[in-house]
Short mmCIF file of C-alpha atoms in Angstrom, two decimals:
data_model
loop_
_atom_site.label_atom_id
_atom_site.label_comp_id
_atom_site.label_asym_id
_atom_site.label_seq_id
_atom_site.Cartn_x
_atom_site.Cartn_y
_atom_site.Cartn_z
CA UNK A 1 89.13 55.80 75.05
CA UNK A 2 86.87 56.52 77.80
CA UNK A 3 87.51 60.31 79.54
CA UNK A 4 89.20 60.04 82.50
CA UNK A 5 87.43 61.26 85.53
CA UNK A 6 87.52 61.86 89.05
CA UNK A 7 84.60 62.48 90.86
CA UNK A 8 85.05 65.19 93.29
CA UNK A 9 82.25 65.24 95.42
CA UNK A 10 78.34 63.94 96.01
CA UNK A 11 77.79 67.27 94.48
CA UNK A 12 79.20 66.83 91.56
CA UNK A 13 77.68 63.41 91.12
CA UNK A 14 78.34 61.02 88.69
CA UNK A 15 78.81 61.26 84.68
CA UNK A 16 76.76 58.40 83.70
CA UNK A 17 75.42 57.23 80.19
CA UNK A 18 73.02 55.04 79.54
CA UNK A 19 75.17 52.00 78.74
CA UNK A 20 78.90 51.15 79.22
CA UNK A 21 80.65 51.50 76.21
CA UNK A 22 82.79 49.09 74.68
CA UNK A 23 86.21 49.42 75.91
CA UNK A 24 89.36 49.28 73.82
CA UNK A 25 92.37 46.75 75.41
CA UNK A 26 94.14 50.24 76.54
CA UNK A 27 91.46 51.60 77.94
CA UNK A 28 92.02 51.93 81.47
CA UNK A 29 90.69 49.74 84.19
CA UNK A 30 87.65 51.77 85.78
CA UNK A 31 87.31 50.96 89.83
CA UNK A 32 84.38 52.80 91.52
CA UNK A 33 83.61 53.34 94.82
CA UNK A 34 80.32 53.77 97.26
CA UNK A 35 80.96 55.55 100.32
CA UNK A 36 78.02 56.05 102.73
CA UNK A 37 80.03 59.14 104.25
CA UNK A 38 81.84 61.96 103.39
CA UNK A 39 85.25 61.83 102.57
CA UNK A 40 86.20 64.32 104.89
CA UNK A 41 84.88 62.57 107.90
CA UNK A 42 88.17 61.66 109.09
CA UNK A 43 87.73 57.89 109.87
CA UNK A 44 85.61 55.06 108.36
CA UNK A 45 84.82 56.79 104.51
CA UNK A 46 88.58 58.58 104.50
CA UNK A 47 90.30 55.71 105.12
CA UNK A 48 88.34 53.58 102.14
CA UNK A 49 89.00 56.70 100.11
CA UNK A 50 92.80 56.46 100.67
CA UNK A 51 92.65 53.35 99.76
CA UNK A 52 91.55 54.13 96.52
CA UNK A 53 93.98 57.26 96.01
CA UNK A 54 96.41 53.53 96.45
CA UNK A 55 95.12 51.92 93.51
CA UNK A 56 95.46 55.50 91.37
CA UNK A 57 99.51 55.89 92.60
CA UNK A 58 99.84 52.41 92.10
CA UNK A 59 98.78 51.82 88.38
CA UNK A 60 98.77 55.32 87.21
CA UNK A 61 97.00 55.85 83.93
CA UNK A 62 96.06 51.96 83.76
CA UNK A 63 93.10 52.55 86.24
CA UNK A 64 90.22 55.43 86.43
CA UNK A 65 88.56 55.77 89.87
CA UNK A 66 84.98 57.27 90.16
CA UNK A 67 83.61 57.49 93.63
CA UNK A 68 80.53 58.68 95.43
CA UNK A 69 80.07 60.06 98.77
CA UNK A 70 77.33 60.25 101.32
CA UNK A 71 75.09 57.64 99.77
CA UNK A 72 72.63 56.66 102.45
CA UNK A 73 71.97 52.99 102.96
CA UNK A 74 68.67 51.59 101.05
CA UNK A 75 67.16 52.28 98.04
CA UNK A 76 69.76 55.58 97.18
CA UNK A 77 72.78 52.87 97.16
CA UNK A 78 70.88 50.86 94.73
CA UNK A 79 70.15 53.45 92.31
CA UNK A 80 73.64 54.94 92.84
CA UNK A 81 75.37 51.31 92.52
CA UNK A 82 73.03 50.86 89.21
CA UNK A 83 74.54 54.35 87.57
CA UNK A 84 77.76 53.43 88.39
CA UNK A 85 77.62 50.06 86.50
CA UNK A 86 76.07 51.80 83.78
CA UNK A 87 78.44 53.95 83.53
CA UNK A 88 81.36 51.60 82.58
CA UNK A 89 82.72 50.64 85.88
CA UNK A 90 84.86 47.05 85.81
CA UNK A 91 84.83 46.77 89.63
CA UNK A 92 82.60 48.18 92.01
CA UNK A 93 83.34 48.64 95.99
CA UNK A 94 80.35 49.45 98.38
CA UNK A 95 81.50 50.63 101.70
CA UNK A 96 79.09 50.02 104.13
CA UNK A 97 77.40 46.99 105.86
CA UNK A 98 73.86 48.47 104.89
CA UNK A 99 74.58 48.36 101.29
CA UNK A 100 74.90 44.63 101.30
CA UNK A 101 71.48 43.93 99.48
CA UNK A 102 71.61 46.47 97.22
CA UNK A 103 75.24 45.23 96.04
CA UNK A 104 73.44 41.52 94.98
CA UNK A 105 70.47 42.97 93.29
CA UNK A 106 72.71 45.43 90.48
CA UNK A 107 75.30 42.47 90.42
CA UNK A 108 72.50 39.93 89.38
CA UNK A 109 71.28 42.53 86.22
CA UNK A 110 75.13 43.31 85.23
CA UNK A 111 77.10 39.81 85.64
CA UNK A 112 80.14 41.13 83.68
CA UNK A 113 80.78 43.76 86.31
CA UNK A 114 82.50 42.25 89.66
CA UNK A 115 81.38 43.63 92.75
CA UNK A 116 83.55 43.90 96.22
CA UNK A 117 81.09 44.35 99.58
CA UNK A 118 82.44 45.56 102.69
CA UNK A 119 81.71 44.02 106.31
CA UNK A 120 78.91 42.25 104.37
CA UNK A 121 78.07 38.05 104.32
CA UNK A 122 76.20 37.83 101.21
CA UNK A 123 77.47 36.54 97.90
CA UNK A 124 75.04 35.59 96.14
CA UNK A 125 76.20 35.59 92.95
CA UNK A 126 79.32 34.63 91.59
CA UNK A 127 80.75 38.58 90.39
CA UNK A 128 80.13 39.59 93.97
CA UNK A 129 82.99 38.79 96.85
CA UNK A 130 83.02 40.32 100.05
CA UNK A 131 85.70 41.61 102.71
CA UNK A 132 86.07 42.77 105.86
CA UNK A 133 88.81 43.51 108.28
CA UNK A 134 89.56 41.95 111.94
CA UNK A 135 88.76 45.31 113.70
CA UNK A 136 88.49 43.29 117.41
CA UNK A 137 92.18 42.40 117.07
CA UNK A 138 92.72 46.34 117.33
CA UNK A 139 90.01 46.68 120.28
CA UNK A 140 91.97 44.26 122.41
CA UNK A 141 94.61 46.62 122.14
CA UNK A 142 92.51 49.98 122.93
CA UNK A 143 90.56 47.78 125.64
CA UNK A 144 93.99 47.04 127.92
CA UNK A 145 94.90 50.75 127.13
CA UNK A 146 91.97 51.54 128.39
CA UNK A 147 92.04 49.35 131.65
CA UNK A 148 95.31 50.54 132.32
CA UNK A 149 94.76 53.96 132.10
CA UNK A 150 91.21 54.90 133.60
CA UNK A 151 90.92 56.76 136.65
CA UNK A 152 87.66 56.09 136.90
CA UNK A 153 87.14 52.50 136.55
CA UNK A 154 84.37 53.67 133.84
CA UNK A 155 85.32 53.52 130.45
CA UNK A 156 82.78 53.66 127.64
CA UNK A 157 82.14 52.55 123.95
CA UNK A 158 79.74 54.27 121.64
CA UNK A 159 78.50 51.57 118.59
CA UNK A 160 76.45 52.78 115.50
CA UNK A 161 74.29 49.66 115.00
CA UNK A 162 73.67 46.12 117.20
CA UNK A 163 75.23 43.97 113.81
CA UNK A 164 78.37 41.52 114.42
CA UNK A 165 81.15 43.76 113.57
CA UNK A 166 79.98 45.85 116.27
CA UNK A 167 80.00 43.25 119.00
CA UNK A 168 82.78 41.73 118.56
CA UNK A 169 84.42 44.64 119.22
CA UNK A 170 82.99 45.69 122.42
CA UNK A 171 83.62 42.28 123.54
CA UNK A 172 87.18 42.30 122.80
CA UNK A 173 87.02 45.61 123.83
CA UNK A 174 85.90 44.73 127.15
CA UNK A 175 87.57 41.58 127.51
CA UNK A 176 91.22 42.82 127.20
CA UNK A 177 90.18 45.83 129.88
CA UNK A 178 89.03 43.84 132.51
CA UNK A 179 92.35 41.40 132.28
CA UNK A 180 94.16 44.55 132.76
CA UNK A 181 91.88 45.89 135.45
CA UNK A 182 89.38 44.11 137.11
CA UNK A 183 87.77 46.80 138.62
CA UNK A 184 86.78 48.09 135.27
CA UNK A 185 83.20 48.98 134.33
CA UNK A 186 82.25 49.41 130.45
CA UNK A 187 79.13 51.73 129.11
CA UNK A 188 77.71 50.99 125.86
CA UNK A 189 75.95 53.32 124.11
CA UNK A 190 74.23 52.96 120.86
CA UNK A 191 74.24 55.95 118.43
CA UNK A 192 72.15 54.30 115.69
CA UNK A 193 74.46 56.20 112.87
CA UNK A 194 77.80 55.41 111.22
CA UNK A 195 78.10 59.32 110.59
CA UNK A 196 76.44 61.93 112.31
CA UNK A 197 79.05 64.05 114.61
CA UNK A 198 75.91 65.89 116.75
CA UNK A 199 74.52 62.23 117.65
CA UNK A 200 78.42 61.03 118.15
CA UNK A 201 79.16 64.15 119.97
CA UNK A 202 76.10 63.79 122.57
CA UNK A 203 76.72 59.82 123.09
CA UNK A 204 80.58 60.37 124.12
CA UNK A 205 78.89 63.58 126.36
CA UNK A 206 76.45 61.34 128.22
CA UNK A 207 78.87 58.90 128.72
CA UNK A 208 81.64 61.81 130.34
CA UNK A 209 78.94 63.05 132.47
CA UNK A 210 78.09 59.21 134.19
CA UNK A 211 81.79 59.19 134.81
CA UNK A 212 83.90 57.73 131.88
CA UNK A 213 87.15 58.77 131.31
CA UNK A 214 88.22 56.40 128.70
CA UNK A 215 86.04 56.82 125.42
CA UNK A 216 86.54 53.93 122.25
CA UNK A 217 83.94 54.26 119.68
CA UNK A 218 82.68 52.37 116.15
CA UNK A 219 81.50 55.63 114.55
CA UNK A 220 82.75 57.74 111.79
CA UNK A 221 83.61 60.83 112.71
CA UNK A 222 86.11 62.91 115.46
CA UNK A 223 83.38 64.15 117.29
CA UNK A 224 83.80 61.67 119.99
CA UNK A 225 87.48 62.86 120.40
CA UNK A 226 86.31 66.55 120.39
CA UNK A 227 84.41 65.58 123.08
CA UNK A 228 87.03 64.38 125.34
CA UNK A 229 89.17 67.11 124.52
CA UNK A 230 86.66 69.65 126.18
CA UNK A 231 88.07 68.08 129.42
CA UNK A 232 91.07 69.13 129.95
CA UNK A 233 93.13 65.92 129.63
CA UNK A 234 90.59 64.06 132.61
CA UNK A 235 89.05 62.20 129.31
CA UNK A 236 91.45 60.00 126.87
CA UNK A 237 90.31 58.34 123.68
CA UNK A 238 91.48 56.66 120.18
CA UNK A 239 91.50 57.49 116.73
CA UNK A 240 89.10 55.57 115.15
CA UNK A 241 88.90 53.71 111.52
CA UNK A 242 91.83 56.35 110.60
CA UNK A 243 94.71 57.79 112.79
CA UNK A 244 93.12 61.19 113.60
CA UNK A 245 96.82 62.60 114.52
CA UNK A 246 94.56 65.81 114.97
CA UNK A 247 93.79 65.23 118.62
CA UNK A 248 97.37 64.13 119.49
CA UNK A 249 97.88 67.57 121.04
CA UNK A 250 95.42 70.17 121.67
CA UNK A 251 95.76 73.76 120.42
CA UNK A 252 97.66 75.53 123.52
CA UNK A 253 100.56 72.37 123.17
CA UNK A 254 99.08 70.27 125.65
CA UNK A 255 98.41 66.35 125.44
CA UNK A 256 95.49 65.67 123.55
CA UNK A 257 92.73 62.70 123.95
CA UNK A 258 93.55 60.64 121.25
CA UNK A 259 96.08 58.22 122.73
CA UNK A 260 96.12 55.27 120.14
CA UNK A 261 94.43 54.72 117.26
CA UNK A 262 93.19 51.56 115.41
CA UNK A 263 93.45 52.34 111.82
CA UNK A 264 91.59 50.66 108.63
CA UNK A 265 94.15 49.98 106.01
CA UNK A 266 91.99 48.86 102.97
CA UNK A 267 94.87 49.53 100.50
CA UNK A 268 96.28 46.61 100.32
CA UNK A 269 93.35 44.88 99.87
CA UNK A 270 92.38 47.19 96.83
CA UNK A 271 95.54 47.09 94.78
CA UNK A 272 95.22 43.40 95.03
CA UNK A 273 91.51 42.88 93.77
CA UNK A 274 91.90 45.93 90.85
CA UNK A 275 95.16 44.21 89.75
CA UNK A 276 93.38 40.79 89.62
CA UNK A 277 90.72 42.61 87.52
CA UNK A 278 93.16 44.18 85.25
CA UNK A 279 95.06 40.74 84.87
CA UNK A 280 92.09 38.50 84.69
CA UNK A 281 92.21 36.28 88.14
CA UNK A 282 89.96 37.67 90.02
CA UNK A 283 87.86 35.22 91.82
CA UNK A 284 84.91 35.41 94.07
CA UNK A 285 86.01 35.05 97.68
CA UNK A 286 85.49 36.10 101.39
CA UNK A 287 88.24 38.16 102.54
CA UNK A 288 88.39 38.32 106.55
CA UNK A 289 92.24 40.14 107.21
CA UNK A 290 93.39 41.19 110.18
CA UNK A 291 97.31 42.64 111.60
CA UNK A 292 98.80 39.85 109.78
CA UNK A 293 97.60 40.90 106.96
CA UNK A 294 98.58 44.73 107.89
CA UNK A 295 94.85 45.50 106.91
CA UNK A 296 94.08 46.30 110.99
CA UNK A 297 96.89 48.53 112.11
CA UNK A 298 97.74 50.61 116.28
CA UNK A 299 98.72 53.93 115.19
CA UNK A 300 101.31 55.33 117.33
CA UNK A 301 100.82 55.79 120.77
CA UNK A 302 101.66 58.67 122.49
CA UNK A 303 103.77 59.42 125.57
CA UNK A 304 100.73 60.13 127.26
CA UNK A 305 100.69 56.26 128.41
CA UNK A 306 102.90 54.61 130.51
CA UNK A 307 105.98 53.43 129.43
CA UNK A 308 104.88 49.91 130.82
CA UNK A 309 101.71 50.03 129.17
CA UNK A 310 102.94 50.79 125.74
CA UNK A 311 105.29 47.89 125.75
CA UNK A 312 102.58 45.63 126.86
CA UNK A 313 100.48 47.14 124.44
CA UNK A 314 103.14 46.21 121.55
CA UNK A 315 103.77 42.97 123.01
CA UNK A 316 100.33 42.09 122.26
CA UNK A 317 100.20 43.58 118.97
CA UNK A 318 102.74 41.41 118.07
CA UNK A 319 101.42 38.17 119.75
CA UNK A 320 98.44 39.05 117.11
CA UNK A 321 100.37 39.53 113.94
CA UNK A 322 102.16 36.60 114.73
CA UNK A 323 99.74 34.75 114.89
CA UNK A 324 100.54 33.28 118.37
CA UNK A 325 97.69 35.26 119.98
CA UNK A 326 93.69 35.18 119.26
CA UNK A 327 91.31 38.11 121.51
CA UNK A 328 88.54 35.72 121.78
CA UNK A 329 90.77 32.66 123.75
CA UNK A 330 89.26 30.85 126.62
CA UNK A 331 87.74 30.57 129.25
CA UNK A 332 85.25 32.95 128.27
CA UNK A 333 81.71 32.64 129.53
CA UNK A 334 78.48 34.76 127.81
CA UNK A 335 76.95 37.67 129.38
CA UNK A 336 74.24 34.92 131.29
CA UNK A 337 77.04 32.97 132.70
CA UNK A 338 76.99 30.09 130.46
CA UNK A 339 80.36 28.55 128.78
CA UNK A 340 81.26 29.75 125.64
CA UNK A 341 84.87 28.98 125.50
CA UNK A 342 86.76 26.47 127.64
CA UNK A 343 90.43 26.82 128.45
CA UNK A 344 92.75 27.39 125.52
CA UNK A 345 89.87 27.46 123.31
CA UNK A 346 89.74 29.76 120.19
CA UNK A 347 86.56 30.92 118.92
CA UNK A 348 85.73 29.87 115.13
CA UNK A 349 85.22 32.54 112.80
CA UNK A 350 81.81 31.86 112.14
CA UNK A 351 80.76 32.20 115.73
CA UNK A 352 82.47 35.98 115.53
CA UNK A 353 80.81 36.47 112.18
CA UNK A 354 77.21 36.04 113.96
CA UNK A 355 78.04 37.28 117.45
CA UNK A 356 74.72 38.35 119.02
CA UNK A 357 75.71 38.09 122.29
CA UNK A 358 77.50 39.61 125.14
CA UNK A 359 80.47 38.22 127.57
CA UNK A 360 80.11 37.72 130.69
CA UNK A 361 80.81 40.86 132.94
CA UNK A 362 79.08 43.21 130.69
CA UNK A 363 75.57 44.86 131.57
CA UNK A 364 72.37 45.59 129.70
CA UNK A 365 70.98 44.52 126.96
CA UNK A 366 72.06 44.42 122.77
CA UNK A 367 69.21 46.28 121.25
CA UNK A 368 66.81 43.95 118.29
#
């Protein structure tokens, strides 16, 4: 039977041989993961990792799970992806938008081994599915938090890269804010990272310093958060990918920033796909889940909003589960002024999976 190992670290790196050995029927099902952060960064990579801590407590000895950390996007992933299918792995997940190439080229030289791609849009071969979660139904809920609460009129949203997943959520973002308050203003800055708290940590500054005192952002870590906190409750922001419960209350007892939090529940998904590995079902597909689903989840939301605007901020959360409710409903023009949606009109999900564009209301430019 193959060892059973968990991978503690990048540093410890992978056990790998030079060829999978054949595995007995009771060896365990081996699931492996690619994370292009650390665990420890408190959002995007911690929340995949709990995930698969899910599919460990949920099948006990049945399943091994090997996992690296930190792997940077490009040729690294593709070596790392490569070891890990040499080393006996029966289903591999890559984290990260930027490992979507790599994730087709090993699947094409090891056909046997299927291969699960987050955020990504190729499959393009049959072992390889990808999945993705609706993260701009939980932006619609920040964004009229956000328009309720600023003082300011200025809130702000820091991205990590100009790609699809990214704009649709500073759309819905801004979209939900200005029904709430007209008046509202949104700065968009690009941090051109998923994890780097110094970069994080100077785009959420610049941002405080032109005025924003509502901060959302698409990047890994708390940094953002930390941020706000230096303010002395004029500055509010929201947990990110994971709950970040840190920043609910700062160290003297006070409120902290974090207000709400949109949190990335991938566990679900990963029980499902490692049971349909271990059972034999597992079929290619594109996975796109959302609050129904419970992959896209509000963490709670402190007393530090209004009474009025929590409930409103539930009521929609429930219009979305439900079903009854979609963020991108018309009328909805683009950033030029041109009709995008018309009245009552929903937007198709392959529009949202190649939005390169703006709505209307929003200034400057999405970078190339």
């Amino acid at each position: 039977m193959i060892r059973r190992t968990l991978l503690a670290s990048a540093a410890a790196g992978l056990t790998l041989g030079l060829a999978a050995p054949a595995m007995a029927q009771d060896d365990p099902t081996k699931a492996c993961f690619v994370y292009v952060g650390p665990i420890g960064d408190g959002g995007w990579t911690y929340q995949h990792h709990e995930g698969a801590m899910a599919v460990k407590e949920e099948f006990g000895d049945k399943v091994e799970i090997a996992y690296q950390e930190s792997v940077p996007e490009g040729a690294d992933a593709e070596r790392v992806i490569t070891q890990m299918a040499l080393s006996g792995c029966d289903i591999i997940f890559t984290t990260s938008f930027g490992f979507m190439d790599a994730t087709n080229n090993v699947a094409a030289k090891f056909p046997d081994i299927k291969f699960e791609h987050a955020t990504g849009y190729k499959r393009d071969h049959p072992n390889v599915s990808t999945y993705d979660a609706r993260f701009y139904e939980g932006r619609a809920v920040l964004g009229h938090i956000a328009g309720k609460m600023t003082k300011t009129n200025k809130i702000g949203y820091i991205g990590s890269f100009p790609i699809p997943e990214n704009i649709q959520g500073i759309n819905s973002y801004y979209l939900h804010a200005k029904k709430a308050n007209p008046d509202v203003e949104l700065v968009v800055t690009w941090a051109y990272t998923w994890f780097d708290p110094a970069k994080e940590a100077d785009a959420a500054r610049a941002m405080i310093d032109q005025g924003v005192d509502v901060i959302a952002a698409h990047t890994d870590s708390t940094a953002p958060l930390g941020e706000a906190a230096k303010e002395g409750g004029k500055v509010i922001g929201f947990g990110q990918a994971s709950d970040m419960a840190a920043f609910k209350t700062n160290d003297d007892g006070t409120p902290g920033p974090r207000v709400a939090s949109i949190i990335d529940n991938w566990a679900p998904y990963y029980i499902d796909r490692v049971g349909a590995v271990m059972d034999g079902t597992w079929e290619q597909q594109a996975s796109w889940g959302g609050m129904p689903e419970g992959e896209v989840v509000i963490g709670e939301i402190t007393e530090a909003v209004p009474a009025d605007v929590k409930a409103e901020a539930e009521e929609l959360i429930a219009k979305m589960t439900s079903g009854e409710y979609h963020p991108f409903t018309g009328p909805i023009n683009k950033q030029d002024g041109s009709a995008w949606l018309a009245e009552g009109e929903v937007a198709d999900d392959g529009t949202l999976a190649g939005m390169d564009f703006y709505v209307e209301g929003i200034t400057g430019e999405i970078p190339n």
